[in-house]
Amino acid sequence: MHRYIIKRLLMLIPVLLCVAFIIFAIMDVAEGDPVYSVVSADASEEEIAAQREAMGLTGSLMERYFRYVKGMLHGDLGRSYVSKRDVMETYLTRLPNTLKLAAVTMVVAVGISIPLGIVAAVNQNSIKDTVSMILALLGLSMPNFWLGLLLIIVFSLKLGWFPSGGYEDGFISLILPAFTIGAGLAAFMTRSTRSSMLDVIRQDYLRMARAKGVSERKVIRKHALHNALIPIITVFGVQFSNVLGGSVLAETVFAWPGVGRLVVDAIDQRDIPTVTGALVMTTMLVTVVNLLIDIVYAYVDPRIKAQYMK
Amino acid sequence: MKTNRRILAFALCLILMLGVFGCKGQYAQDPAAPAAADSPAAQTDPAPDAAAATANTTYQDTITIGVANDITTLDPQGSNTDANMMAFILTHETLVEVDPETNEIIPGMAKSWTISDDGCTFTFEIPDNVKFSDGTPCTANDIKFTLERCKESSFTKTKVELVTDIQVIDDTHVAITISKPSQDFLLLLAHQSMSILSEALVKADEFGYQIGTGRYQVETWTPGDQISFVRSDFFYGEPAPTRCIIFRLIKEESSRLIALQTGEIDVCVDPLSTDFGYIENDENLELIKIPNYVLLYNALNNERKGLDDVHVRKAIAYATDKESMMQVGYNGEGFIHDHWINRGQLGWYDGLEVYGYDLEKAKAELALSPYKPGDLNFRIIYNGTAKENMALVLQEDLAQIGIGLELIKMETAALKGVLNDAALDYDMCLYQFTDNLGTDFTLRNQFGSYEDGGALKKNGSNRANMKDATFNKMIDDALVEQDPAKREKMYNDIEVYLNDIVPIVPIATSYINTGIKKGLSGVKWSGTAKHDYRYICLPEG
C-alpha cells in the first residue's frame, strides 16, 4: 500500500511539469501582452523593454518555462505582475476559503443525494422515485448564478436569514454558496446513487439476506449501500476535485474570495505567474484528493486493496 | 441554536421557494429587513460638510463601500486606475487638490503657494507638523523625492515633464521650476498619482509607498476581496469622522445592490441602470447621479487606409447614431457628446457645428472621398457588453452608407495590448477617456504628438494615432497664454480645428451612479469616479 502511495506521489511530478507547460503555452498564444497590464500608455519602448526584462518575459517559451520550473522546485511560484505580491502567499490566502466552501458543498451534496438516491432506487417506478428524479433534473437544469441570485433574494433580502455574500459571518456565510454549488452536484450524485443501488439490489445475495430474515433496513444499509459505494465514491471524488478548482460563477455572485475567482481575475489581467501558480497548486491538490479517493476504495472494497498490494 | 433553526427552516423553505419565486422574474420592493448598523458605534467629530450633523450626532464606526473593481497596487506612481486612486485619496496627500464642485485648485498638503512673475516657479509651503501614518515627519525633501520618482514612472512622467528643477528651501518650503509657464501645472500636481511619499520608507521597504500622510492608513488588504482603512493617529489636521472605511469587492452588480438593500454595505458603487428603480423605491436608500467626465468615443486610426481621408471620417461621424448607441449602451442615461474637450472645461465652444446623425450627409461626404460604397471594410475592437451593443448599432448604420464593419469583442487586457502595441493594428476602437486635469491635458493626451528623431510620435492616449504639427503648436501656444480670455479663444479655435479634421467620433458621456443609505454624507462625488470618501459618515440608527 505504501509503495502504491509513493508511486502515485512520484507521478505527480511529471503531471505538474506538464500542467505548468500547458499553461505557459496557452498564455503565450493568448492575445494581449502582459507588459501592458503594468505600464501606462505613455511608456517608451525602452521602458517597455525594461519592464519585459523585469517580468521575466524575455527569451523563448522554453527558456521562460525552465526558469519557472527552477523557481517552482525551490517553492517559488513568482510574484504577481499586477499586485507584486508573492503568488504562493496570495494562493494560500484564498485556499482556506475554497476548502471550506468545497467541504460544506460536498456535505450538502452528499446529505441530499445519498438518501434521495436510495429512496428512489428502493421505490423504483413509484411516486417517490419520480419526485426524486424530478428534483435531480431541477438541480441539474438550474444555472448556478440564477440559483445563487434566487437564494440571495429570498433568504438574504426577503427573510434576512443569511448574508448575501462575503465570509465575515463565519459558517452562516457558507450556507447559500454551498447550497448553490451543492444543488447541481447533489442532482448528479442522486442519479448515480440510484443507478448504482439499482444494480446492487437486484443481486442474489440480497435476496438471500432477505430470505434469511434480515430486516429490509439492514439489507439496504449494510449490504446494498456498502457494495454500491464504489461508483458513488468515484463521482464524489470527481465532483470534489471540480469544486476545489473553484466555482467561479458562485464565487462571483456571493463575492466569495476563492481560488476560482483568483484564477479568472488573473487571466483577465494576463497575470501569468498567478494563473500558473494557482493552477499548479490546484493540480497538486486535486491529485492528492484523487489519491485519497483511491485509498478510500481500498478500505471499502478488499479486492481493490489486494490489487494495490501487488 | 438560532442558526440551526434558520438552517432547518432554510431547507424546508427551499422547495417552496423554488416553485413560488422561481417563476416570479423580479423581486418585490419591500425595504430590506436587517438593521443597518451591526457594527460598534463610536462618537466622532462631525464631518466638515455634513450639514445635518450636530455636535451630538453619533456616527457608525465602520462604513463599507461595495466596489466593482479591485485595487491592484498601493503605489501611487504605479498605476492610473480609478479604484487605486480612491485609496490614495484616503491614505496619501497631494500638494494641492481640485474642488470637484468648482474645479478650482484648493490647498492640499501645501497650505499656501506662490507663483513667480514669469509663471515658471511655484513655491509651496507645507505645515511643520505633517507626519506619515507611521509617525515619521514629512519634509520638503520627501516632496522632492516624490516628484523625482514621478519622472521615472511611465504613469506620471507626462505630468512632470515640464519640471526642470526642484529646490528644497527648508523643511517646509519647496520650489518647483518648470520650463515654460503652464496654466494647468497645478491641476497636474493635484492628481492622486502625484501623492507624496516618504523617501526613507520607500528606500527601506519595497512596499514603503503604501504609507502616506493622509487621514487614513491601510489596516488590511486582501487582494480580490477587500481593503480596510483606519484613521491615522498621526494626521495633523482635523480627524476623519469615521474610524474605519472598507472597500469590499463585489463584482456582480445585482449582488452588490442586494448587499446594499440588506444593509451589509453602506455604499453601492455603479449599480445597473436597470436596477435604479429598486433604489429609488426603497425608503432607506438614495441614488446619487453625477454627470461624468468619461468620454466614450470611436477612435479612428487616422493612418489606416480609408480612415486617412477626412471625408471618410466625416461620413462615419454623420452615420453615427449617438442617441441610439446611448440607449443600447447606457440605457438612455447619459449625454450626447459632440465636442473635443469635456463639458465645463475652458474653451468649450458653443458655436461648434456638430455632426448630427444624417445618413444623406454621410453619403454625400463619402462621395467626396476617392472611395465608393462597398469599397471600405473596417474592423472595430471593443470590450464589454455595453460597447458590443453600441458597435452593433454602428455596424448597422455604416452598412447603410456602404461601409462594412467587422465587430471584434476583446477582453480588457487584450484590448489594451492591441491599443498600446507599437503596431497599432486596429481600424476603429470604442474606447473611453477620463480626466479633469484641464483642457491642455485632455487635448494633448488625446490628440497630441511629440517629435522624436525628426518624426512625430503619438502621445500614449492618442488612440486616433493623429500626428499634426499645426495642432501641436496650437496647444503649446494656448498652454503658455496668461490672459484667460485669449486662452479661452485659442481653445475655441482648437475645437473648431479638430471639428474640421474629425480625428475621432465623440459619442457620449454618461452618469456615475451610486446607491447609498439615506443619511450618508460627507462624500465628495467626482465626475471622474474617483470619489473622495475622507469625510464620509453615517449617523447611527
PDB file of N, CA, C and O in Angstrom, chain A residues 31 36 38-42 47 79 82-83 85 94 146 151-158 161 164-168 176 179 253 261 265 268, chain B residues 6 9-10 14 17 22 27-28 72 154-155 157 206 221 223-226 248-249 251 255 258-259 261-262 264 410-411 413 420-421 460:
ATOM      1  N   GLU A  31      -4.099  36.434 -26.769  1.00  0.00           N
ATOM      2  CA  GLU A  31      -3.949  37.843 -27.176  1.00  0.00           C
ATOM      3  C   GLU A  31      -3.689  38.715 -25.958  1.00  0.00           C
ATOM      4  O   GLU A  31      -4.185  38.441 -24.864  1.00  0.00           O
ATOM      5  N   TYR A  36       1.610  45.308 -20.876  1.00  0.00           N
ATOM      6  CA  TYR A  36       0.710  46.460 -20.900  1.00  0.00           C
ATOM      7  C   TYR A  36      -0.268  46.480 -19.728  1.00  0.00           C
ATOM      8  O   TYR A  36      -0.994  47.451 -19.560  1.00  0.00           O
ATOM      9  N   VAL A  38       0.881  46.453 -16.781  1.00  0.00           N
ATOM     10  CA  VAL A  38       1.616  47.125 -15.708  1.00  0.00           C
ATOM     11  C   VAL A  38       2.320  48.421 -16.128  1.00  0.00           C
ATOM     12  O   VAL A  38       2.845  49.130 -15.280  1.00  0.00           O
ATOM     13  N   VAL A  39       2.323  48.732 -17.412  1.00  0.00           N
ATOM     14  CA  VAL A  39       2.885  50.033 -17.808  1.00  0.00           C
ATOM     15  C   VAL A  39       1.771  50.899 -18.382  1.00  0.00           C
ATOM     16  O   VAL A  39       0.739  50.389 -18.800  1.00  0.00           O
ATOM     17  N   SER A  40       1.992  52.191 -18.382  1.00  0.00           N
ATOM     18  CA  SER A  40       0.956  53.077 -18.904  1.00  0.00           C
ATOM     19  C   SER A  40       1.098  53.204 -20.416  1.00  0.00           C
ATOM     20  O   SER A  40       2.095  52.774 -21.005  1.00  0.00           O
ATOM     21  N   ALA A  41       0.076  53.832 -21.016  1.00  0.00           N
ATOM     22  CA  ALA A  41       0.099  54.022 -22.468  1.00  0.00           C
ATOM     23  C   ALA A  41       1.239  54.939 -22.889  1.00  0.00           C
ATOM     24  O   ALA A  41       1.631  54.962 -24.049  1.00  0.00           O
ATOM     25  N   ASP A  42       1.778  55.713 -21.933  1.00  0.00           N
ATOM     26  CA  ASP A  42       2.852  56.655 -22.256  1.00  0.00           C
ATOM     27  C   ASP A  42       4.241  56.038 -22.138  1.00  0.00           C
ATOM     28  O   ASP A  42       5.236  56.747 -22.300  1.00  0.00           O
ATOM     29  N   GLU A  47      11.245  51.723 -21.804  1.00  0.00           N
ATOM     30  CA  GLU A  47      10.582  51.343 -20.548  1.00  0.00           C
ATOM     31  C   GLU A  47       9.863  50.005 -20.686  1.00  0.00           C
ATOM     32  O   GLU A  47       9.889  49.177 -19.782  1.00  0.00           O
ATOM     33  N   ARG A  79       6.044  36.247  -8.506  1.00  0.00           N
ATOM     34  CA  ARG A  79       5.266  37.370  -7.974  1.00  0.00           C
ATOM     35  C   ARG A  79       4.237  37.805  -8.994  1.00  0.00           C
ATOM     36  O   ARG A  79       4.501  37.781 -10.194  1.00  0.00           O
ATOM     37  N   VAL A  82       0.703  42.155 -11.312  1.00  0.00           N
ATOM     38  CA  VAL A  82      -0.156  43.299 -11.009  1.00  0.00           C
ATOM     39  C   VAL A  82       0.035  43.793  -9.575  1.00  0.00           C
ATOM     40  O   VAL A  82       0.378  44.949  -9.343  1.00  0.00           O
ATOM     41  N   SER A  83      -0.176  42.903  -8.598  1.00  0.00           N
ATOM     42  CA  SER A  83      -0.105  43.360  -7.197  1.00  0.00           C
ATOM     43  C   SER A  83       1.318  43.305  -6.639  1.00  0.00           C
ATOM     44  O   SER A  83       1.569  43.820  -5.555  1.00  0.00           O
ATOM     45  N   ARG A  85       2.679  40.912  -5.376  1.00  0.00           N
ATOM     46  CA  ARG A  85       2.719  40.063  -4.182  1.00  0.00           C
ATOM     47  C   ARG A  85       3.124  38.642  -4.551  1.00  0.00           C
ATOM     48  O   ARG A  85       2.935  38.200  -5.690  1.00  0.00           O
ATOM     49  N   ARG A  94      -6.293  32.487  -0.299  1.00  0.00           N
ATOM     50  CA  ARG A  94      -7.582  32.107  -0.897  1.00  0.00           C
ATOM     51  C   ARG A  94      -7.955  30.653  -0.604  1.00  0.00           C
ATOM     52  O   ARG A  94      -9.146  30.315  -0.578  1.00  0.00           O
ATOM     53  N   TRP A 146     -28.072  31.737 -11.483  1.00  0.00           N
ATOM     54  CA  TRP A 146     -29.509  32.005 -11.316  1.00  0.00           C
ATOM     55  C   TRP A 146     -29.976  31.529  -9.944  1.00  0.00           C
ATOM     56  O   TRP A 146     -30.647  32.259  -9.218  1.00  0.00           O
ATOM     57  N   LEU A 151     -31.532  32.498  -4.352  1.00  0.00           N
ATOM     58  CA  LEU A 151     -31.367  32.237  -2.914  1.00  0.00           C
ATOM     59  C   LEU A 151     -31.071  33.533  -2.162  1.00  0.00           C
ATOM     60  O   LEU A 151     -31.575  33.755  -1.052  1.00  0.00           O
ATOM     61  N   ILE A 152     -30.240  34.399  -2.771  1.00  0.00           N
ATOM     62  CA  ILE A 152     -29.914  35.673  -2.109  1.00  0.00           C
ATOM     63  C   ILE A 152     -31.183  36.510  -1.943  1.00  0.00           C
ATOM     64  O   ILE A 152     -31.440  37.078  -0.877  1.00  0.00           O
ATOM     65  N   ILE A 153     -31.969  36.573  -3.016  1.00  0.00           N
ATOM     66  CA  ILE A 153     -33.189  37.405  -2.958  1.00  0.00           C
ATOM     67  C   ILE A 153     -34.125  36.905  -1.857  1.00  0.00           C
ATOM     68  O   ILE A 153     -34.647  37.680  -1.055  1.00  0.00           O
ATOM     69  N   VAL A 154     -34.295  35.586  -1.802  1.00  0.00           N
ATOM     70  CA  VAL A 154     -35.253  35.046  -0.823  1.00  0.00           C
ATOM     71  C   VAL A 154     -34.679  35.060   0.596  1.00  0.00           C
ATOM     72  O   VAL A 154     -35.280  35.605   1.523  1.00  0.00           O
ATOM     73  N   PHE A 155     -33.505  34.475   0.760  1.00  0.00           N
ATOM     74  CA  PHE A 155     -33.021  34.235   2.129  1.00  0.00           C
ATOM     75  C   PHE A 155     -32.184  35.380   2.704  1.00  0.00           C
ATOM     76  O   PHE A 155     -31.985  35.422   3.916  1.00  0.00           O
ATOM     77  N   SER A 156     -31.693  36.276   1.843  1.00  0.00           N
ATOM     78  CA  SER A 156     -30.973  37.435   2.387  1.00  0.00           C
ATOM     79  C   SER A 156     -31.866  38.660   2.374  1.00  0.00           C
ATOM     80  O   SER A 156     -32.067  39.310   3.386  1.00  0.00           O
ATOM     81  N   LEU A 157     -32.411  38.941   1.178  1.00  0.00           N
ATOM     82  CA  LEU A 157     -33.160  40.190   1.023  1.00  0.00           C
ATOM     83  C   LEU A 157     -34.531  40.109   1.674  1.00  0.00           C
ATOM     84  O   LEU A 157     -34.922  40.998   2.435  1.00  0.00           O
ATOM     85  N   LYS A 158     -35.266  39.030   1.403  1.00  0.00           N
ATOM     86  CA  LYS A 158     -36.635  38.928   1.917  1.00  0.00           C
ATOM     87  C   LYS A 158     -36.658  38.520   3.388  1.00  0.00           C
ATOM     88  O   LYS A 158     -37.332  39.141   4.198  1.00  0.00           O
ATOM     89  N   TRP A 161     -32.105  36.028   6.633  1.00  0.00           N
ATOM     90  CA  TRP A 161     -31.517  34.966   7.444  1.00  0.00           C
ATOM     91  C   TRP A 161     -30.017  34.813   7.240  1.00  0.00           C
ATOM     92  O   TRP A 161     -29.296  34.465   8.165  1.00  0.00           O
ATOM     93  N   SER A 164     -25.730  38.135   2.191  1.00  0.00           N
ATOM     94  CA  SER A 164     -25.831  37.954   0.738  1.00  0.00           C
ATOM     95  C   SER A 164     -24.486  37.621   0.105  1.00  0.00           C
ATOM     96  O   SER A 164     -24.420  37.247  -1.058  1.00  0.00           O
ATOM     97  N   GLY A 165     -23.409  37.789   0.851  1.00  0.00           N
ATOM     98  CA  GLY A 165     -22.099  37.474   0.295  1.00  0.00           C
ATOM     99  C   GLY A 165     -21.008  37.685   1.318  1.00  0.00           C
ATOM    100  O   GLY A 165     -21.282  38.028   2.476  1.00  0.00           O
ATOM    101  N   GLY A 166     -19.778  37.454   0.874  1.00  0.00           N
ATOM    102  CA  GLY A 166     -18.644  37.621   1.782  1.00  0.00           C
ATOM    103  C   GLY A 166     -18.511  36.426   2.708  1.00  0.00           C
ATOM    104  O   GLY A 166     -19.243  35.445   2.596  1.00  0.00           O
ATOM    105  N   TYR A 167     -17.573  36.523   3.614  1.00  0.00           N
ATOM    106  CA  TYR A 167     -17.326  35.392   4.515  1.00  0.00           C
ATOM    107  C   TYR A 167     -17.130  35.838   5.954  1.00  0.00           C
ATOM    108  O   TYR A 167     -16.737  35.058   6.818  1.00  0.00           O
ATOM    109  N   GLU A 168     -17.433  37.099   6.232  1.00  0.00           N
ATOM    110  CA  GLU A 168     -17.158  37.663   7.565  1.00  0.00           C
ATOM    111  C   GLU A 168     -18.008  37.032   8.661  1.00  0.00           C
ATOM    112  O   GLU A 168     -17.625  37.046   9.830  1.00  0.00           O
ATOM    113  N   LEU A 176     -25.487  29.626   1.798  1.00  0.00           N
ATOM    114  CA  LEU A 176     -26.064  29.895   0.468  1.00  0.00           C
ATOM    115  C   LEU A 176     -25.113  29.503  -0.672  1.00  0.00           C
ATOM    116  O   LEU A 176     -25.550  28.819  -1.602  1.00  0.00           O
ATOM    117  N   PHE A 179     -24.988  25.712  -0.867  1.00  0.00           N
ATOM    118  CA  PHE A 179     -26.196  25.103  -1.423  1.00  0.00           C
ATOM    119  C   PHE A 179     -26.286  25.362  -2.920  1.00  0.00           C
ATOM    120  O   PHE A 179     -26.708  24.499  -3.681  1.00  0.00           O
ATOM    121  N   VAL A 253     -21.040  35.598  -7.694  1.00  0.00           N
ATOM    122  CA  VAL A 253     -22.352  36.034  -7.189  1.00  0.00           C
ATOM    123  C   VAL A 253     -22.290  36.305  -5.686  1.00  0.00           C
ATOM    124  O   VAL A 253     -22.866  37.274  -5.195  1.00  0.00           O
ATOM    125  N   ARG A 261     -12.017  32.520  -8.508  1.00  0.00           N
ATOM    126  CA  ARG A 261     -12.040  33.935  -8.890  1.00  0.00           C
ATOM    127  C   ARG A 261     -10.629  34.483  -9.043  1.00  0.00           C
ATOM    128  O   ARG A 261     -10.361  35.329  -9.892  1.00  0.00           O
ATOM    129  N   ASP A 265      -9.667  36.258 -12.514  1.00  0.00           N
ATOM    130  CA  ASP A 265      -9.204  37.663 -12.496  1.00  0.00           C
ATOM    131  C   ASP A 265      -7.785  37.767 -13.052  1.00  0.00           C
ATOM    132  O   ASP A 265      -7.457  38.699 -13.785  1.00  0.00           O
ATOM    133  N   ASP A 268      -7.750  37.548 -16.773  1.00  0.00           N
ATOM    134  CA  ASP A 268      -8.222  38.809 -17.351  1.00  0.00           C
ATOM    135  C   ASP A 268      -7.111  39.862 -17.367  1.00  0.00           C
ATOM    136  O   ASP A 268      -7.064  40.722 -18.246  1.00  0.00           O
TER     137      ASP A 268
ATOM    138  N   ARG B   6     -32.488  28.336  11.755  1.00  0.00           N
ATOM    139  CA  ARG B   6     -32.544  29.010  10.458  1.00  0.00           C
ATOM    140  C   ARG B   6     -32.170  28.064   9.334  1.00  0.00           C
ATOM    141  O   ARG B   6     -32.770  28.048   8.279  1.00  0.00           O
ATOM    142  N   ALA B   9     -35.002  25.705   8.780  1.00  0.00           N
ATOM    143  CA  ALA B   9     -36.092  26.404   8.095  1.00  0.00           C
ATOM    144  C   ALA B   9     -35.729  26.671   6.644  1.00  0.00           C
ATOM    145  O   ALA B   9     -36.568  26.578   5.750  1.00  0.00           O
ATOM    146  N   PHE B  10     -34.456  26.959   6.419  1.00  0.00           N
ATOM    147  CA  PHE B  10     -33.955  27.210   5.065  1.00  0.00           C
ATOM    148  C   PHE B  10     -34.212  25.993   4.185  1.00  0.00           C
ATOM    149  O   PHE B  10     -34.731  26.088   3.080  1.00  0.00           O
ATOM    150  N   LEU B  14     -36.891  25.798   1.005  1.00  0.00           N
ATOM    151  CA  LEU B  14     -36.253  25.831  -0.291  1.00  0.00           C
ATOM    152  C   LEU B  14     -37.143  25.334  -1.425  1.00  0.00           C
ATOM    153  O   LEU B  14     -37.278  25.976  -2.459  1.00  0.00           O
ATOM    154  N   MET B  17     -39.852  27.706  -2.119  1.00  0.00           N
ATOM    155  CA  MET B  17     -39.320  28.908  -2.752  1.00  0.00           C
ATOM    156  C   MET B  17     -39.075  28.722  -4.250  1.00  0.00           C
ATOM    157  O   MET B  17     -39.394  29.578  -5.057  1.00  0.00           O
ATOM    158  N   GLY B  22     -39.291  31.198  -8.142  1.00  0.00           N
ATOM    159  CA  GLY B  22     -38.523  30.875  -9.337  1.00  0.00           C
ATOM    160  C   GLY B  22     -39.181  31.408 -10.590  1.00  0.00           C
ATOM    161  O   GLY B  22     -38.546  31.746 -11.565  1.00  0.00           O
ATOM    162  N   TYR B  27     -37.759  40.623  -8.047  1.00  0.00           N
ATOM    163  CA  TYR B  27     -38.168  40.652  -6.647  1.00  0.00           C
ATOM    164  C   TYR B  27     -38.958  41.900  -6.325  1.00  0.00           C
ATOM    165  O   TYR B  27     -38.873  42.917  -6.989  1.00  0.00           O
ATOM    166  N   ALA B  28     -39.775  41.804  -5.289  1.00  0.00           N
ATOM    167  CA  ALA B  28     -40.662  42.900  -4.925  1.00  0.00           C
ATOM    168  C   ALA B  28     -39.888  44.008  -4.238  1.00  0.00           C
ATOM    169  O   ALA B  28     -38.685  43.922  -4.034  1.00  0.00           O
ATOM    170  N   THR B  72      -5.358  47.267  -7.384  1.00  0.00           N
ATOM    171  CA  THR B  72      -4.296  46.409  -7.902  1.00  0.00           C
ATOM    172  C   THR B  72      -2.943  46.697  -7.260  1.00  0.00           C
ATOM    173  O   THR B  72      -2.108  45.807  -7.143  1.00  0.00           O
ATOM    174  N   SER B 154       6.211  55.545 -15.841  1.00  0.00           N
ATOM    175  CA  SER B 154       5.501  55.806 -17.102  1.00  0.00           C
ATOM    176  C   SER B 154       4.098  56.348 -16.841  1.00  0.00           C
ATOM    177  O   SER B 154       3.495  56.949 -17.716  1.00  0.00           O
ATOM    178  N   PHE B 155       3.573  56.108 -15.636  1.00  0.00           N
ATOM    179  CA  PHE B 155       2.221  56.586 -15.327  1.00  0.00           C
ATOM    180  C   PHE B 155       2.191  58.078 -14.992  1.00  0.00           C
ATOM    181  O   PHE B 155       1.153  58.704 -15.061  1.00  0.00           O
ATOM    182  N   LYS B 157       5.115  60.380 -15.649  1.00  0.00           N
ATOM    183  CA  LYS B 157       6.180  61.221 -16.233  1.00  0.00           C
ATOM    184  C   LYS B 157       5.628  62.376 -17.071  1.00  0.00           C
ATOM    185  O   LYS B 157       6.214  63.462 -17.085  1.00  0.00           O
ATOM    186  N   GLU B 206      10.221  47.658   0.215  1.00  0.00           N
ATOM    187  CA  GLU B 206       9.677  47.652  -1.155  1.00  0.00           C
ATOM    188  C   GLU B 206       8.205  48.055  -1.192  1.00  0.00           C
ATOM    189  O   GLU B 206       7.685  48.434  -2.236  1.00  0.00           O
ATOM    190  N   TRP B 221      -5.227  44.371   3.724  1.00  0.00           N
ATOM    191  CA  TRP B 221      -5.550  44.318   2.297  1.00  0.00           C
ATOM    192  C   TRP B 221      -5.491  42.872   1.841  1.00  0.00           C
ATOM    193  O   TRP B 221      -4.446  42.242   1.935  1.00  0.00           O
ATOM    194  N   PRO B 223      -6.058  41.206  -1.557  1.00  0.00           N
ATOM    195  CA  PRO B 223      -6.375  41.423  -2.969  1.00  0.00           C
ATOM    196  C   PRO B 223      -7.485  40.477  -3.431  1.00  0.00           C
ATOM    197  O   PRO B 223      -7.516  39.307  -3.053  1.00  0.00           O
ATOM    198  N   GLY B 224      -8.394  41.033  -4.213  1.00  0.00           N
ATOM    199  CA  GLY B 224      -9.505  40.222  -4.712  1.00  0.00           C
ATOM    200  C   GLY B 224     -10.630  40.093  -3.727  1.00  0.00           C
ATOM    201  O   GLY B 224     -11.637  39.445  -4.006  1.00  0.00           O
ATOM    202  N   ASP B 225     -10.510  40.711  -2.575  1.00  0.00           N
ATOM    203  CA  ASP B 225     -11.568  40.598  -1.576  1.00  0.00           C
ATOM    204  C   ASP B 225     -11.904  41.964  -0.989  1.00  0.00           C
ATOM    205  O   ASP B 225     -12.903  42.575  -1.342  1.00  0.00           O
ATOM    206  N   GLN B 226     -11.073  42.459  -0.116  1.00  0.00           N
ATOM    207  CA  GLN B 226     -11.366  43.781   0.451  1.00  0.00           C
ATOM    208  C   GLN B 226     -10.121  44.442   1.016  1.00  0.00           C
ATOM    209  O   GLN B 226      -9.097  43.809   1.250  1.00  0.00           O
ATOM    210  N   ARG B 248     -15.170  46.834  -0.190  1.00  0.00           N
ATOM    211  CA  ARG B 248     -15.402  45.397  -0.374  1.00  0.00           C
ATOM    212  C   ARG B 248     -15.708  45.122  -1.839  1.00  0.00           C
ATOM    213  O   ARG B 248     -16.615  45.727  -2.398  1.00  0.00           O
ATOM    214  N   LEU B 249     -14.951  44.208  -2.417  1.00  0.00           N
ATOM    215  CA  LEU B 249     -15.115  43.913  -3.840  1.00  0.00           C
ATOM    216  C   LEU B 249     -16.305  42.983  -4.053  1.00  0.00           C
ATOM    217  O   LEU B 249     -16.309  41.849  -3.574  1.00  0.00           O
ATOM    218  N   LYS B 251     -18.121  42.028  -7.452  1.00  0.00           N
ATOM    219  CA  LYS B 251     -18.095  42.309  -8.887  1.00  0.00           C
ATOM    220  C   LYS B 251     -19.476  42.233  -9.515  1.00  0.00           C
ATOM    221  O   LYS B 251     -19.778  42.968 -10.441  1.00  0.00           O
ATOM    222  N   SER B 255     -25.655  41.411  -7.004  1.00  0.00           N
ATOM    223  CA  SER B 255     -25.249  41.045  -5.635  1.00  0.00           C
ATOM    224  C   SER B 255     -24.851  42.291  -4.859  1.00  0.00           C
ATOM    225  O   SER B 255     -25.137  42.412  -3.654  1.00  0.00           O
ATOM    226  N   ILE B 258     -28.009  44.105  -3.829  1.00  0.00           N
ATOM    227  CA  ILE B 258     -28.711  43.382  -2.756  1.00  0.00           C
ATOM    228  C   ILE B 258     -27.978  43.574  -1.427  1.00  0.00           C
ATOM    229  O   ILE B 258     -28.596  43.741  -0.376  1.00  0.00           O
ATOM    230  N   ALA B 259     -26.650  43.588  -1.488  1.00  0.00           N
ATOM    231  CA  ALA B 259     -25.881  43.824  -0.256  1.00  0.00           C
ATOM    232  C   ALA B 259     -26.212  45.191   0.337  1.00  0.00           C
ATOM    233  O   ALA B 259     -26.257  45.362   1.561  1.00  0.00           O
ATOM    234  N   GLN B 261     -29.153  46.702  -0.125  1.00  0.00           N
ATOM    235  CA  GLN B 261     -30.535  46.587   0.353  1.00  0.00           C
ATOM    236  C   GLN B 261     -30.617  45.856   1.696  1.00  0.00           C
ATOM    237  O   GLN B 261     -31.457  46.171   2.523  1.00  0.00           O
ATOM    238  N   THR B 262     -29.749  44.862   1.884  1.00  0.00           N
ATOM    239  CA  THR B 262     -29.778  44.117   3.142  1.00  0.00           C
ATOM    240  C   THR B 262     -29.000  44.825   4.249  1.00  0.00           C
ATOM    241  O   THR B 262     -29.014  44.396   5.392  1.00  0.00           O
ATOM    242  N   GLU B 264     -25.690  45.170   4.322  1.00  0.00           N
ATOM    243  CA  GLU B 264     -24.328  44.660   4.520  1.00  0.00           C
ATOM    244  C   GLU B 264     -23.279  45.666   4.068  1.00  0.00           C
ATOM    245  O   GLU B 264     -22.152  45.631   4.536  1.00  0.00           O
ATOM    246  N   MET B 410     -13.141  42.030 -27.331  1.00  0.00           N
ATOM    247  CA  MET B 410     -11.909  41.539 -26.712  1.00  0.00           C
ATOM    248  C   MET B 410     -11.988  41.649 -25.195  1.00  0.00           C
ATOM    249  O   MET B 410     -12.775  42.450 -24.673  1.00  0.00           O
ATOM    250  N   GLU B 411     -11.173  40.862 -24.520  1.00  0.00           N
ATOM    251  CA  GLU B 411     -11.023  41.065 -23.085  1.00  0.00           C
ATOM    252  C   GLU B 411     -10.237  42.361 -22.873  1.00  0.00           C
ATOM    253  O   GLU B 411      -9.469  42.781 -23.739  1.00  0.00           O
ATOM    254  N   ALA B 413      -7.622  43.179 -21.091  1.00  0.00           N
ATOM    255  CA  ALA B 413      -6.161  43.113 -21.192  1.00  0.00           C
ATOM    256  C   ALA B 413      -5.721  42.988 -22.646  1.00  0.00           C
ATOM    257  O   ALA B 413      -4.747  43.611 -23.077  1.00  0.00           O
ATOM    258  N   ASN B 420      -1.955  49.560 -27.189  1.00  0.00           N
ATOM    259  CA  ASN B 420      -0.651  50.070 -26.758  1.00  0.00           C
ATOM    260  C   ASN B 420       0.508  49.512 -27.571  1.00  0.00           C
ATOM    261  O   ASN B 420       1.627  50.006 -27.477  1.00  0.00           O
ATOM    262  N   ASP B 421       0.234  48.452 -28.325  1.00  0.00           N
ATOM    263  CA  ASP B 421       1.305  47.847 -29.103  1.00  0.00           C
ATOM    264  C   ASP B 421       1.752  48.803 -30.214  1.00  0.00           C
ATOM    265  O   ASP B 421       0.925  49.507 -30.807  1.00  0.00           O
ATOM    266  N   GLY B 460       0.617  58.786 -25.569  1.00  0.00           N
ATOM    267  CA  GLY B 460       0.090  57.488 -25.138  1.00  0.00           C
ATOM    268  C   GLY B 460      -1.392  57.288 -25.372  1.00  0.00           C
ATOM    269  O   GLY B 460      -1.813  56.263 -25.896  1.00  0.00           O
TER     270      GLY B 460
END
